[in-house]
PDB file of C-alpha atoms in Angstrom:
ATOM      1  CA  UNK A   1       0.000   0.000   0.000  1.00  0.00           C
ATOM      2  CA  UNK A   2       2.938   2.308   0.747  1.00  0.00           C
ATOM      3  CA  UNK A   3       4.638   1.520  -3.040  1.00  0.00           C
ATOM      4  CA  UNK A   4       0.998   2.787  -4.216  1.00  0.00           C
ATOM      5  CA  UNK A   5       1.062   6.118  -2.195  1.00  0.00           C
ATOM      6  CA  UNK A   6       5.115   6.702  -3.290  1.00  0.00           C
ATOM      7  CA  UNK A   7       3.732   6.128  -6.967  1.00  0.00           C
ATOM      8  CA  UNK A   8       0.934   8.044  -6.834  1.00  0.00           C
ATOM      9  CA  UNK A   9       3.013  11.001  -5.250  1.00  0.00           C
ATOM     10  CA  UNK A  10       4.967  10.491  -7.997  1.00  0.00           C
ATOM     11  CA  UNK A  11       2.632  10.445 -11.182  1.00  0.00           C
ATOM     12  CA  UNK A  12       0.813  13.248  -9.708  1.00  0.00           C
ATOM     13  CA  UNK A  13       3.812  15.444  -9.544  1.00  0.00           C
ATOM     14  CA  UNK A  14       4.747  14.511 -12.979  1.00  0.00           C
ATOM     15  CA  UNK A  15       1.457  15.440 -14.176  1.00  0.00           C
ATOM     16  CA  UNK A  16       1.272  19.033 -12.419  1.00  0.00           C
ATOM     17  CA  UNK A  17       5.143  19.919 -13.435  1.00  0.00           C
ATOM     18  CA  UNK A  18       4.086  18.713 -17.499  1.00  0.00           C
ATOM     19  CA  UNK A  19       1.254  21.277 -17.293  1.00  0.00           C
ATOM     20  CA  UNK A  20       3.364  23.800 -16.410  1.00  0.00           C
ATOM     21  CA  UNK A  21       5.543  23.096 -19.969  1.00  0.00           C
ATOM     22  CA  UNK A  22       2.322  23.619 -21.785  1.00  0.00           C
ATOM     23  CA  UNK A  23       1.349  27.168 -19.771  1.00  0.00           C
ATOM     24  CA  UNK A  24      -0.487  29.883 -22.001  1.00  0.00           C
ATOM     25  CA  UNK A  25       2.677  31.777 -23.655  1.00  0.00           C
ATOM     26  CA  UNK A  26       0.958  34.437 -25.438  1.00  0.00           C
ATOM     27  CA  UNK A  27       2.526  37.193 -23.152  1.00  0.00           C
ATOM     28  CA  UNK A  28       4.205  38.676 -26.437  1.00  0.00           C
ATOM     29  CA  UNK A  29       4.409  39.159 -30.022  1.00  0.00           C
ATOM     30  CA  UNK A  30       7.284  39.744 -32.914  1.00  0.00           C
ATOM     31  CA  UNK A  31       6.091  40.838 -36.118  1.00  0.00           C
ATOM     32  CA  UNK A  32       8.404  40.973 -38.912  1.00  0.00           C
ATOM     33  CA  UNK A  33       7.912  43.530 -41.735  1.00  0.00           C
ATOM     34  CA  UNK A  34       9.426  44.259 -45.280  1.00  0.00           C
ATOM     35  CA  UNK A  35       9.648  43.149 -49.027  1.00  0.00           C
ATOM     36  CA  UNK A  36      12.379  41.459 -51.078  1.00  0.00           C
ATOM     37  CA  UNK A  37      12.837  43.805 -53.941  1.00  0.00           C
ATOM     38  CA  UNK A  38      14.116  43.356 -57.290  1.00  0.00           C
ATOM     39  CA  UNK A  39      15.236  46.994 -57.780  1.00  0.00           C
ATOM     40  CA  UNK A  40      18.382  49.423 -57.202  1.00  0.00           C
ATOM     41  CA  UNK A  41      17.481  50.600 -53.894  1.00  0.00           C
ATOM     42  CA  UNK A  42      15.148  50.332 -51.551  1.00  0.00           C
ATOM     43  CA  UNK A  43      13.006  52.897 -49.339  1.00  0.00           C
ATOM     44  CA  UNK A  44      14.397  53.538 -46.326  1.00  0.00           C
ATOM     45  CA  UNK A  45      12.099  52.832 -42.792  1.00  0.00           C
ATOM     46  CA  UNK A  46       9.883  55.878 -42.204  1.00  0.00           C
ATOM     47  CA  UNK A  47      10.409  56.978 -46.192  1.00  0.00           C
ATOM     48  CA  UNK A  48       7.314  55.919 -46.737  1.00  0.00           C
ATOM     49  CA  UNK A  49       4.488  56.724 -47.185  1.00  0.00           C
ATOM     50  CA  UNK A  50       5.342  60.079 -47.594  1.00  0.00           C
ATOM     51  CA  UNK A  51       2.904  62.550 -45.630  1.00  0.00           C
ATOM     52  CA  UNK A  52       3.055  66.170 -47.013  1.00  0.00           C
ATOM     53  CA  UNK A  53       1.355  68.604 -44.366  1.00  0.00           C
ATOM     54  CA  UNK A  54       0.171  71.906 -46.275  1.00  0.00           C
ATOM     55  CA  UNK A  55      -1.314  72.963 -43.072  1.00  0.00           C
ATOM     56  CA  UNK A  56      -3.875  75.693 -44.225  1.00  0.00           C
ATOM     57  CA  UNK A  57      -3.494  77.735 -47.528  1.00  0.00           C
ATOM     58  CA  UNK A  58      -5.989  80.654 -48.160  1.00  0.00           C
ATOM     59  CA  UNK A  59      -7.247  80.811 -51.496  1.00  0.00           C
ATOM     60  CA  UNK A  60      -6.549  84.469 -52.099  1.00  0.00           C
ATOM     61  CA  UNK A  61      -2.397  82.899 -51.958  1.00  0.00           C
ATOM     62  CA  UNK A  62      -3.608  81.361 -55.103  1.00  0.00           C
ATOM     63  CA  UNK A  63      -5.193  84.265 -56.924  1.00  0.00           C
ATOM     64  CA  UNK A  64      -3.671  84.859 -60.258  1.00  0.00           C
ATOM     65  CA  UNK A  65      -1.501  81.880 -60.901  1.00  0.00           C
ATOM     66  CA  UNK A  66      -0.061  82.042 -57.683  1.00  0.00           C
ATOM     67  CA  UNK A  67       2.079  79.272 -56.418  1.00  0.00           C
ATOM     68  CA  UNK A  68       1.890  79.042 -52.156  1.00  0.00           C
ATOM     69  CA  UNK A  69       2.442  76.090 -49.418  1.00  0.00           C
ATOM     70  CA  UNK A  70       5.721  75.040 -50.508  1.00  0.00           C
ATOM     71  CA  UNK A  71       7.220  71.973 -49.183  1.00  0.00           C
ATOM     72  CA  UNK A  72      10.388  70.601 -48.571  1.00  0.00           C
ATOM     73  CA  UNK A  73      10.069  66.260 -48.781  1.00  0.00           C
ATOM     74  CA  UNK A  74      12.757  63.903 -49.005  1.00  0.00           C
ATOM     75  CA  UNK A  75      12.421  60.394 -50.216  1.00  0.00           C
ATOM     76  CA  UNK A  76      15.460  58.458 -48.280  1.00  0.00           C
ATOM     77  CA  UNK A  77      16.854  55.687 -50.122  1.00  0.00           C
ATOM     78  CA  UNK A  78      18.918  52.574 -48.795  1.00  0.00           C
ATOM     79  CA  UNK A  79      21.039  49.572 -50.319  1.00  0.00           C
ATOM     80  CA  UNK A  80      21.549  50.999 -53.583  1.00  0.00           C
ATOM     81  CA  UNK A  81      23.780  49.653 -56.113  1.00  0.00           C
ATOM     82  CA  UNK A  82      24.910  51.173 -58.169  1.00  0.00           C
ATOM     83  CA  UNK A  83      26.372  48.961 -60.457  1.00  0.00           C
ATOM     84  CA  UNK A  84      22.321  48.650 -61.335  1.00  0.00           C
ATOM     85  CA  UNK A  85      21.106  52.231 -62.009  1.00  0.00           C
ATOM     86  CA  UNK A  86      23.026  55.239 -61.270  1.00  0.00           C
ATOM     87  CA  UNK A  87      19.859  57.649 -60.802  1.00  0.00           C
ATOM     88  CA  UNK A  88      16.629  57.082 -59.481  1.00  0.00           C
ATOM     89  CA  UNK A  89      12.969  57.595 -60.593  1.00  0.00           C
ATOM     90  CA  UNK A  90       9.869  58.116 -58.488  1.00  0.00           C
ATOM     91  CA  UNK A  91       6.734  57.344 -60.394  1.00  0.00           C
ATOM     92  CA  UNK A  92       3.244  59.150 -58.843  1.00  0.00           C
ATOM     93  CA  UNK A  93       0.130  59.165 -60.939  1.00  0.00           C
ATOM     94  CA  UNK A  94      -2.735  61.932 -59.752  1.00  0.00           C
ATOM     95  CA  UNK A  95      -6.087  61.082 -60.931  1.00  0.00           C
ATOM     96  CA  UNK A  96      -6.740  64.538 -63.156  1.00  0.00           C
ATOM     97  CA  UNK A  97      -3.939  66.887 -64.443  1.00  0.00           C
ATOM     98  CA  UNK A  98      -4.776  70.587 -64.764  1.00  0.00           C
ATOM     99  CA  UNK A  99      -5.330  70.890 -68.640  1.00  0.00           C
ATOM    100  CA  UNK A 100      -4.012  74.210 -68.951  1.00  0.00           C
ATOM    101  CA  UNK A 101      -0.488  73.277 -66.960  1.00  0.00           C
ATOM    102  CA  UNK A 102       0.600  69.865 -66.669  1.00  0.00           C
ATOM    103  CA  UNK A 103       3.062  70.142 -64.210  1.00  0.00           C
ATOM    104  CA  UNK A 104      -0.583  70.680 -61.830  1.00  0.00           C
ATOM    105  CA  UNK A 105      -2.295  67.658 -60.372  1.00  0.00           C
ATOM    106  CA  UNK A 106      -5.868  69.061 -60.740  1.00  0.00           C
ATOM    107  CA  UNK A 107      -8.763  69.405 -57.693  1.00  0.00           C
ATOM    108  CA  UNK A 108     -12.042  68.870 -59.904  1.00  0.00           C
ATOM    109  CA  UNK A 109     -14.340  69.295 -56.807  1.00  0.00           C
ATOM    110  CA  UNK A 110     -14.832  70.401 -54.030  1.00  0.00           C
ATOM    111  CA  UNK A 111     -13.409  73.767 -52.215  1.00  0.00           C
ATOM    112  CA  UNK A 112     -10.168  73.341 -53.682  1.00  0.00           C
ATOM    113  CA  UNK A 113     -11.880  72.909 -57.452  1.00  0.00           C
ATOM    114  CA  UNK A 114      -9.492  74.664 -60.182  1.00  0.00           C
ATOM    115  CA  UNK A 115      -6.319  74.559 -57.889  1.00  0.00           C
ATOM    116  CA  UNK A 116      -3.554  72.124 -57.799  1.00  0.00           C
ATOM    117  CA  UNK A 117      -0.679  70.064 -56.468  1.00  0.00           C
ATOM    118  CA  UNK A 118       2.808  70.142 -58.135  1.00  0.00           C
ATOM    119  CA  UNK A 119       6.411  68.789 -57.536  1.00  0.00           C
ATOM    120  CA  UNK A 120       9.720  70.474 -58.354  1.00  0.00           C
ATOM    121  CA  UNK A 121      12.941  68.465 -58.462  1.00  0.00           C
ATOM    122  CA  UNK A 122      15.911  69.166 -56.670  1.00  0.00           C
ATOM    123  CA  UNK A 123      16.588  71.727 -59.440  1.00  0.00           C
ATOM    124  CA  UNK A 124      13.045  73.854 -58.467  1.00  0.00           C
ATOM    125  CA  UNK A 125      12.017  72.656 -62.519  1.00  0.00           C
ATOM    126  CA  UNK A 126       8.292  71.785 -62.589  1.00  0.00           C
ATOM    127  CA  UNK A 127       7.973  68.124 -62.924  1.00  0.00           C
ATOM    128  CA  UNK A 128       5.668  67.589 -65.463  1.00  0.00           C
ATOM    129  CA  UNK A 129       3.001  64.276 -65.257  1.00  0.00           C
ATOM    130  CA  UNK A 130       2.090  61.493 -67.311  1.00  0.00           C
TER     131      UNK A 130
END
């Protein structure tokens, strides 16, 4: 009868310290993030997306042709080789261009109808889309 308590003791301690190996573990998390690119370089962490802030622009800035809420935003880059491309292209595709000036990305509606968003390259030239 004593052999029976010992083993008991025994299997019932093995049981309780085996549940402990198989406690709830969800008391954190890793998440990995990124992309395996085929191309020169890659965008630097935080590069994108880019977030332009115009803050607010009254529309008498704009009178005439005027050009206001200028912006300073630079696209970092990372890993490039250069042995692939020595320069480097950013592609951006508005929805409507201004007919009259294509450097404009065109507001059709709205308050902002008839004005627009450009870029300018590190030169200050209009960049001109399509």
């Amino acid at each position: 009868m004593k052999l029976n308590k010992v083993a008991m003791a025994v299997a019932l301690t093995a049981a309780l310290s085996s549940m402990s190996a198989f406690a709830d573990t969800t008391n954190g998390q890793i998440e990995f993030q990124g992309e395996l690119v085929n191309t020169a370089c890659g965008l630097a962490p935080g590069s994108s997306p880019v977030s332009v802030d115009f803050g607010q622009i009254p529309v008498s800035a704009l009178a005439n042709g005027a050009r206001a809420g200028n912006v300073h935003q630079n696209i970092e880059l990372q890993h490039c080789d250069t042995t692939v491309a020595q320069t480097a292209e950013v592609t951006y595709s508005p929805t409507s261009v201004n007919p009259t000036d294509a450097s404009l990305a065109a507001f059709t509606s709205g308050t902002a109808s008839g004005a627009g968003i450009g870029l300018r390259d590190s030169a200050s030239q209009d960049v001109v889309w399509g």
